[in-house]
Short mmCIF file of C-alpha atoms (C1' of nucleotides) in Angstrom, two decimals:
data_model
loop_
_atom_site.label_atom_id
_atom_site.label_comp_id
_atom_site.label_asym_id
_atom_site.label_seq_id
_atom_site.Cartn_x
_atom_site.Cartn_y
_atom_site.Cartn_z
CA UNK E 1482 89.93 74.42 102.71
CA UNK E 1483 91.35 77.86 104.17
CA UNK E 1484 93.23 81.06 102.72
CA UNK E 1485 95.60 82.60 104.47
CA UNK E 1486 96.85 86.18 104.06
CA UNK E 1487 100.32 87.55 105.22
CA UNK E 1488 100.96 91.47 105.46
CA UNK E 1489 104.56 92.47 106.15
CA UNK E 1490 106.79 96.04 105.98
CA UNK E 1491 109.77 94.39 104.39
CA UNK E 1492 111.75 97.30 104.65
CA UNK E 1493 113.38 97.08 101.01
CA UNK E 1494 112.04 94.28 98.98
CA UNK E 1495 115.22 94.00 96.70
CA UNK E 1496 117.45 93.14 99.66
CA UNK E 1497 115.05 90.99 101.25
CA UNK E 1498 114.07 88.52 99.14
CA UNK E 1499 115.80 85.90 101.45
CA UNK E 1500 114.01 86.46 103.95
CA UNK E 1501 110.89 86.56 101.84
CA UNK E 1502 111.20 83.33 100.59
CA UNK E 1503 111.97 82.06 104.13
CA UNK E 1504 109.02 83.71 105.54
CA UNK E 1505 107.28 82.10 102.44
CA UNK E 1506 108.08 78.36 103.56
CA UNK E 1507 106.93 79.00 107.04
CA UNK E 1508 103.94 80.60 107.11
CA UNK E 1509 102.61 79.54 103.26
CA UNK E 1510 100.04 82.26 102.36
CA UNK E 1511 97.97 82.27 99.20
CA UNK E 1512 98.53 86.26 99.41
CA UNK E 1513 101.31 88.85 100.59
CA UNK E 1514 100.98 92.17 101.17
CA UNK E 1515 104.09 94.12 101.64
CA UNK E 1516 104.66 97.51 102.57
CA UNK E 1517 107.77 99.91 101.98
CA UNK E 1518 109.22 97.91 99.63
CA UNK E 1519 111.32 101.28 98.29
CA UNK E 1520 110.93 100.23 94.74
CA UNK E 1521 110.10 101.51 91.14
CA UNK E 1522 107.53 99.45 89.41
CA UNK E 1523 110.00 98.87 86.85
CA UNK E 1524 112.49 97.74 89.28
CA UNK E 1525 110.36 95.36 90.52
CA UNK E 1526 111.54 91.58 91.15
CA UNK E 1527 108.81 89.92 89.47
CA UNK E 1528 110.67 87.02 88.14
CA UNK E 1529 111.99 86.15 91.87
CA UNK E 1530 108.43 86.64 93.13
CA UNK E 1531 106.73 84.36 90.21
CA UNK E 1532 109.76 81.72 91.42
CA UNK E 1533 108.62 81.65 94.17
CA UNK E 1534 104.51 80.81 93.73
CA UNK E 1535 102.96 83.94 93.06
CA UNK E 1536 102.25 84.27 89.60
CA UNK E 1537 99.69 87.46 90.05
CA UNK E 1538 101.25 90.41 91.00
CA UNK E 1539 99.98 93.06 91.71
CA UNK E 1540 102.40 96.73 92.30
CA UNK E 1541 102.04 100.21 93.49
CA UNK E 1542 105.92 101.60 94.40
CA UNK E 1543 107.69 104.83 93.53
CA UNK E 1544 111.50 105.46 93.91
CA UNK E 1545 113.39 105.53 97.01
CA UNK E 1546 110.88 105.36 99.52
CA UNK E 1547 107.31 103.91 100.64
CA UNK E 1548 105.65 101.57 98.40
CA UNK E 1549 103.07 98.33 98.63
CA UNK E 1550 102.66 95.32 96.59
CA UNK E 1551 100.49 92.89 96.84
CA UNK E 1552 101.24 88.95 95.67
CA UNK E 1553 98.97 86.01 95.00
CA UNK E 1554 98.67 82.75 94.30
CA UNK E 1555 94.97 83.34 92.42
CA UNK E 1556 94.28 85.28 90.03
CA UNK E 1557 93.03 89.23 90.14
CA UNK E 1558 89.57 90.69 89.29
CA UNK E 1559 90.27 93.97 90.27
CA UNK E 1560 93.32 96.16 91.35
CA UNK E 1561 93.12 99.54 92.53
CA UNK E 1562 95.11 102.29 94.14
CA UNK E 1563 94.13 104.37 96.39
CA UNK E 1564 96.01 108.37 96.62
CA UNK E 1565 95.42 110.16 99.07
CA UNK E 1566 96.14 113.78 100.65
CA UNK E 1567 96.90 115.21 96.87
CA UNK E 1568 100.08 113.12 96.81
CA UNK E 1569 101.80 110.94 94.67
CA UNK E 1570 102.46 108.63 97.36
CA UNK E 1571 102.38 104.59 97.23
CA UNK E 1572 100.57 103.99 99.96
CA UNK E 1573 97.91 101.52 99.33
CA UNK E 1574 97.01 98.92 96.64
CA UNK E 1575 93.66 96.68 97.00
CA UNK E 1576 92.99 93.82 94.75
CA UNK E 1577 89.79 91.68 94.36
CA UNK E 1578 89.86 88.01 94.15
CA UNK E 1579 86.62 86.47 92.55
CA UNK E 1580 84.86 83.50 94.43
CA UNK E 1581 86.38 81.10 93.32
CA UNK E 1582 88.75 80.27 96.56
CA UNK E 1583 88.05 78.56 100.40
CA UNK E 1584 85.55 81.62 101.12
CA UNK E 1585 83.17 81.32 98.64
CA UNK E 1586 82.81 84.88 97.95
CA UNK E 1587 84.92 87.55 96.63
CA UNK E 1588 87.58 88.78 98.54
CA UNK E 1589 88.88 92.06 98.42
CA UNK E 1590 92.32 93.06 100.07
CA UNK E 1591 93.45 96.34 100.95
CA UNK E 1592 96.72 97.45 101.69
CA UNK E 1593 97.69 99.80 103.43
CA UNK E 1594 101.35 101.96 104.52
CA UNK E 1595 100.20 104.73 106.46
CA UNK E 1596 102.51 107.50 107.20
CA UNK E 1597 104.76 107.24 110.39
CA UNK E 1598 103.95 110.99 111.05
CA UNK E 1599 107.99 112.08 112.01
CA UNK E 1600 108.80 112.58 115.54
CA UNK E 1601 106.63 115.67 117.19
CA UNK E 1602 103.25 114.42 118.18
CA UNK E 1603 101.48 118.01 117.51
CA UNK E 1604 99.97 118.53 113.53
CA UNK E 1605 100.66 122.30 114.23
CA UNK E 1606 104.29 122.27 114.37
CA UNK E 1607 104.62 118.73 112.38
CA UNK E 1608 103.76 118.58 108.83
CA UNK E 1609 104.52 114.59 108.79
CA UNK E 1610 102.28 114.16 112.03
CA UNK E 1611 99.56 116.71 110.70
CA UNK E 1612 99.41 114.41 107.03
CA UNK E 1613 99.17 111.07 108.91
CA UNK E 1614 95.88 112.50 110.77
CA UNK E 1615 94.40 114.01 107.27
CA UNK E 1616 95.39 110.72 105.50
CA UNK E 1617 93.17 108.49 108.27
CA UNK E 1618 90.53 110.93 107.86
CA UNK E 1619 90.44 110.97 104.16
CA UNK E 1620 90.63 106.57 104.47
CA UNK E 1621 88.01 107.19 107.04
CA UNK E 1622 85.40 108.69 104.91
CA UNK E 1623 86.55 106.88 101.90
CA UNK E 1624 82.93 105.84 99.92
CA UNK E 1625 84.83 102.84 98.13
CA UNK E 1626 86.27 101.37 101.74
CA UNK E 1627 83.06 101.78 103.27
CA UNK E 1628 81.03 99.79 100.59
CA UNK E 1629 83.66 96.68 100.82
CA UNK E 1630 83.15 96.22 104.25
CA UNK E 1631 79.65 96.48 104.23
CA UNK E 1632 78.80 94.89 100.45
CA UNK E 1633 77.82 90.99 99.33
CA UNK E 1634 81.80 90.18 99.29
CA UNK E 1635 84.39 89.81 101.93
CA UNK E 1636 86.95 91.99 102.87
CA UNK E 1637 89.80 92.99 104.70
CA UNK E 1638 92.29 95.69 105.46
CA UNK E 1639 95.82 94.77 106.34
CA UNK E 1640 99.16 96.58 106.59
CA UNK E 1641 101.39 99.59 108.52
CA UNK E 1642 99.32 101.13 110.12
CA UNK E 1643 102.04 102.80 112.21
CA UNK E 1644 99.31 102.88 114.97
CA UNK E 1645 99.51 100.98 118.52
CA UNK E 1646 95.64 101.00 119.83
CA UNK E 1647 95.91 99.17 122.67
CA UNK E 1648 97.59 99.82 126.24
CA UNK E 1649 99.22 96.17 125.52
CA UNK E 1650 100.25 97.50 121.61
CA UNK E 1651 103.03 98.73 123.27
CA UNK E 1652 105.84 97.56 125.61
CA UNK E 1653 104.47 100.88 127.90
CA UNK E 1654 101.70 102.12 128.17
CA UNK E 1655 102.21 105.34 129.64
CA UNK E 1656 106.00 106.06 128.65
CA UNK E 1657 104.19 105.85 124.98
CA UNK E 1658 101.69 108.41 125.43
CA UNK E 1659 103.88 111.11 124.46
CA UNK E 1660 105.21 109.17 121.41
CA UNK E 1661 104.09 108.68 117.75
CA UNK E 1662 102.16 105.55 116.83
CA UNK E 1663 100.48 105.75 120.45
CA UNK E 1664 98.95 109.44 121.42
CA UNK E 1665 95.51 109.53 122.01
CA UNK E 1666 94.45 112.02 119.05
CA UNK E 1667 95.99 109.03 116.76
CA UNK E 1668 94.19 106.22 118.40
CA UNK E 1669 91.06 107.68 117.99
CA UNK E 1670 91.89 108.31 114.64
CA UNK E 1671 92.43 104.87 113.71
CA UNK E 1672 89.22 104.01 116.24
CA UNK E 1673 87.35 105.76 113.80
CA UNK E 1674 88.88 104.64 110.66
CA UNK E 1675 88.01 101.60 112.04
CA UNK E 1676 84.51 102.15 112.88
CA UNK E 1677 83.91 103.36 109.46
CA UNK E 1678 83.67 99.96 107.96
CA UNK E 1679 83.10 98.39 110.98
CA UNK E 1680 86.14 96.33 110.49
CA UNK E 1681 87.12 93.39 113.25
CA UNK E 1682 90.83 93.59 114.31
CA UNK E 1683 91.20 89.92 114.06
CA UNK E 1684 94.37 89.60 115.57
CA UNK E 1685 92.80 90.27 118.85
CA UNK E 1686 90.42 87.15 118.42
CA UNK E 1687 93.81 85.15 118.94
CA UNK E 1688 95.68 86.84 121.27
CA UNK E 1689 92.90 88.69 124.05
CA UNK E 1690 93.70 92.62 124.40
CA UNK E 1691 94.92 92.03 128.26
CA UNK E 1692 97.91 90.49 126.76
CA UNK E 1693 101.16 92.01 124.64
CA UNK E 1694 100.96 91.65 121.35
CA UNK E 1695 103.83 93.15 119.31
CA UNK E 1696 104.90 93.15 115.72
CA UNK E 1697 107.71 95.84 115.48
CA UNK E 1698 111.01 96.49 117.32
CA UNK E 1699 113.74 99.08 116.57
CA UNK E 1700 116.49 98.82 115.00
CA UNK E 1701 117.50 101.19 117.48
CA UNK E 1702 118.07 99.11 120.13
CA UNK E 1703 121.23 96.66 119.99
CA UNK E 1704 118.88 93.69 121.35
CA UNK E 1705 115.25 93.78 120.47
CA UNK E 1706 114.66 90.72 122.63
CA UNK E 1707 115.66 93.23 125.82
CA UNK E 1708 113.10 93.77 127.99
CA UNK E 1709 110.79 93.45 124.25
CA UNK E 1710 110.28 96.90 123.85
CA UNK E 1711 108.05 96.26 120.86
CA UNK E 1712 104.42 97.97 119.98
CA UNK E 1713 101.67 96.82 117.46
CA UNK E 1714 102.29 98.66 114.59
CA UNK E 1715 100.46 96.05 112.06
CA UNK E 1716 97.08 94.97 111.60
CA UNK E 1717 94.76 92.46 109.69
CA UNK E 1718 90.97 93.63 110.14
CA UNK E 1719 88.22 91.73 108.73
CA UNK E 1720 84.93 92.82 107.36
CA UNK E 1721 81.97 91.20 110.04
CA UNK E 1722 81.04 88.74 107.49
CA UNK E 1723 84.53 87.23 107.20
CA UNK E 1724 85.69 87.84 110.77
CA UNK E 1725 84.08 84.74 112.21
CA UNK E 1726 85.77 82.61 110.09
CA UNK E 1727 89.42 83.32 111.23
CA UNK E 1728 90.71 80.80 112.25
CA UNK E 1729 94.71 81.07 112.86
CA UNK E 1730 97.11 83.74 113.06
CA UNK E 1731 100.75 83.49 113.13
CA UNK E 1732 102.76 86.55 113.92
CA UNK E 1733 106.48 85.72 113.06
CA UNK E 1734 108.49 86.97 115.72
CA UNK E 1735 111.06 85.08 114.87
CA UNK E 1736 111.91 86.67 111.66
CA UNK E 1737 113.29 89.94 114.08
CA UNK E 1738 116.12 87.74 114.34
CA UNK E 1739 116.89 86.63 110.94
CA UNK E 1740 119.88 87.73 108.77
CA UNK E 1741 119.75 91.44 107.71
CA UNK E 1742 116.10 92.02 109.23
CA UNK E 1743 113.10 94.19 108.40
CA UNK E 1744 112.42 96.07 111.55
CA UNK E 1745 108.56 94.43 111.28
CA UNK E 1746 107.51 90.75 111.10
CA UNK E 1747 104.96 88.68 109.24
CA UNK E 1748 101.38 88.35 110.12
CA UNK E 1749 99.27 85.73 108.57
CA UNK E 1750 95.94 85.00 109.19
CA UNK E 1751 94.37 82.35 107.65
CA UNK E 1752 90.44 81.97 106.93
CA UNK E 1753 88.16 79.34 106.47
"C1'" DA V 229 117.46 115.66 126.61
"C1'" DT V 230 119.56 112.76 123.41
"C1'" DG V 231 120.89 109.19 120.46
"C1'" DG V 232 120.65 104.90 119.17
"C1'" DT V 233 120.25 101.76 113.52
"C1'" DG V 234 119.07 100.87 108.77
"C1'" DG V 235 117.66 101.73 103.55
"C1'" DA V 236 117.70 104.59 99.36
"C1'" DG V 237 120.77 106.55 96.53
"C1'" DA V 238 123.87 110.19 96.20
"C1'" DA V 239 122.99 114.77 100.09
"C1'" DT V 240 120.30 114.03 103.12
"C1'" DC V 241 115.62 112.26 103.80
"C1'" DC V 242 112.93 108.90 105.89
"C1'" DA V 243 111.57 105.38 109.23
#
DNA sequence: ATGGTGGAGAATCCA
């Protein structure tokens, strides 16, 4: 008995649903978390998603852009979303399952879309870059986060995090130091969102942090298999009672290459 | 130093 958990920036749910249900049959989560899925609640393809083995679903999207929804095969305790910064944006959605699943325990899930903080790495003369830093702070100190990763349950944080940590998040290192996702002042941001709960980054359990891990590439690049100029945008982190029972991830790298592509691939992690 | 591509939804804005 396991559960597995996918997170994925789809990019546009509504003209992806191909490739969701593709992703679907390979990787076979009991819950999906997508992120940007650039659609109204009312818009929402629930009937497609229900067809497709995910009765419960749960929704937090606004017009045009941003977005996250989270899908499951078991029911929901509890749904909330987050706002953060004084914004209207859809930018998280966390949902409790009760115990009654592999783990034992209740399971919360929170999802996350962080902003991608525009181009200019300096909060001073960028208003995108200075709202990603005050939205990790504001996650960071966040009383409700804090007392999921640390309470009688499990839990885990998943999603865009638009954030490469590690020297091997990114194809390189130092060419990326200057760029947003990998500056130091954002790292240590998301070091101490991190810290907060302590979450685990489980995908590092799998794949060790000397080697490149990868689970975004441009669409501005003709070929993202050249010279895999990808970075670590994505994360699943567990709370450190559920992080020793990972047990598989898959990150679908494949999927880059699939029909009309989101610029992201799946992660699944499955526990238990 | 720049531009490269893609989605939303109606001109650009965003990634």
């Amino acid at each position: 008995m396991s559960l597995t958990v996918c997170t994925w920036n789809i990019n546009s749910v509504r003209i992806r649903l191909d490739i969701v249900r593709a992703a679907l049959e390979r990787l076979r989560p009991d819950v999906l978390c997508l992120q940007e899925t650039k659609c109204q609640d009312d818009k929402f393809p629930l009937n497609a998603i229900r067809d497709l083995g995910f009765p419960h679903i749960a929704l937090n999207g606004q017009k045009g852009w941003h977005g996250v929804a989270t899908f499951s095969k078991r029911p929901f305790a509890r749904i909330e979303k987050g706002a953060f910064c004084g914004k209207g944006d859809a930018r998280h959605i966390a949902v409790t399952l009760d115990g009654a699943h592999a783990l034992g325990k209740p399971l919360t899930i929170h999802n996350f879309y962080v902003p991608a903080g525009g181009d200019i790495p300096d909060p001073e003369l960028n208003p995108k870059f200075a709202h990603k830093l005050a939205f990790l702070d504001e996650v960071t100190a966040w009383p409700a986060l804090k007392a999921d990763a640390a309470g009688d349950g499990h839990a885990i944080v998943v999603g865009d995090l638009n954030i490469a940590p590690l020297e091997t998040d990114v194809w390189n290192h130092k060419q990326l130091l200057t760029v947003v996702s990998h500056t130091p002042v954002e790292v240590e941001r998301l070091g101490a969102f991190q810290a907060s709960g302590p979450w685990v980054d489980v995908m590092r359990r799998f794949v060790p942090p000397q080697e490149k891990l990868f689970t975004w590439w441009s669409y501005r690049s003709p070929d993202y298999t050249a010279n895999d100029r990808g970075r670590r945008l994505d994360h699943v982190w567990a709370s450190e009672s559920l992080a020793p029972s990972a047990s598989a991830m898959t990150v679908l790298k494949d999927a880059r290459g699939w029909d009309k592509p989101s610029d992201h691939v799946p992660v699944a992690m499955t526990f238990g």
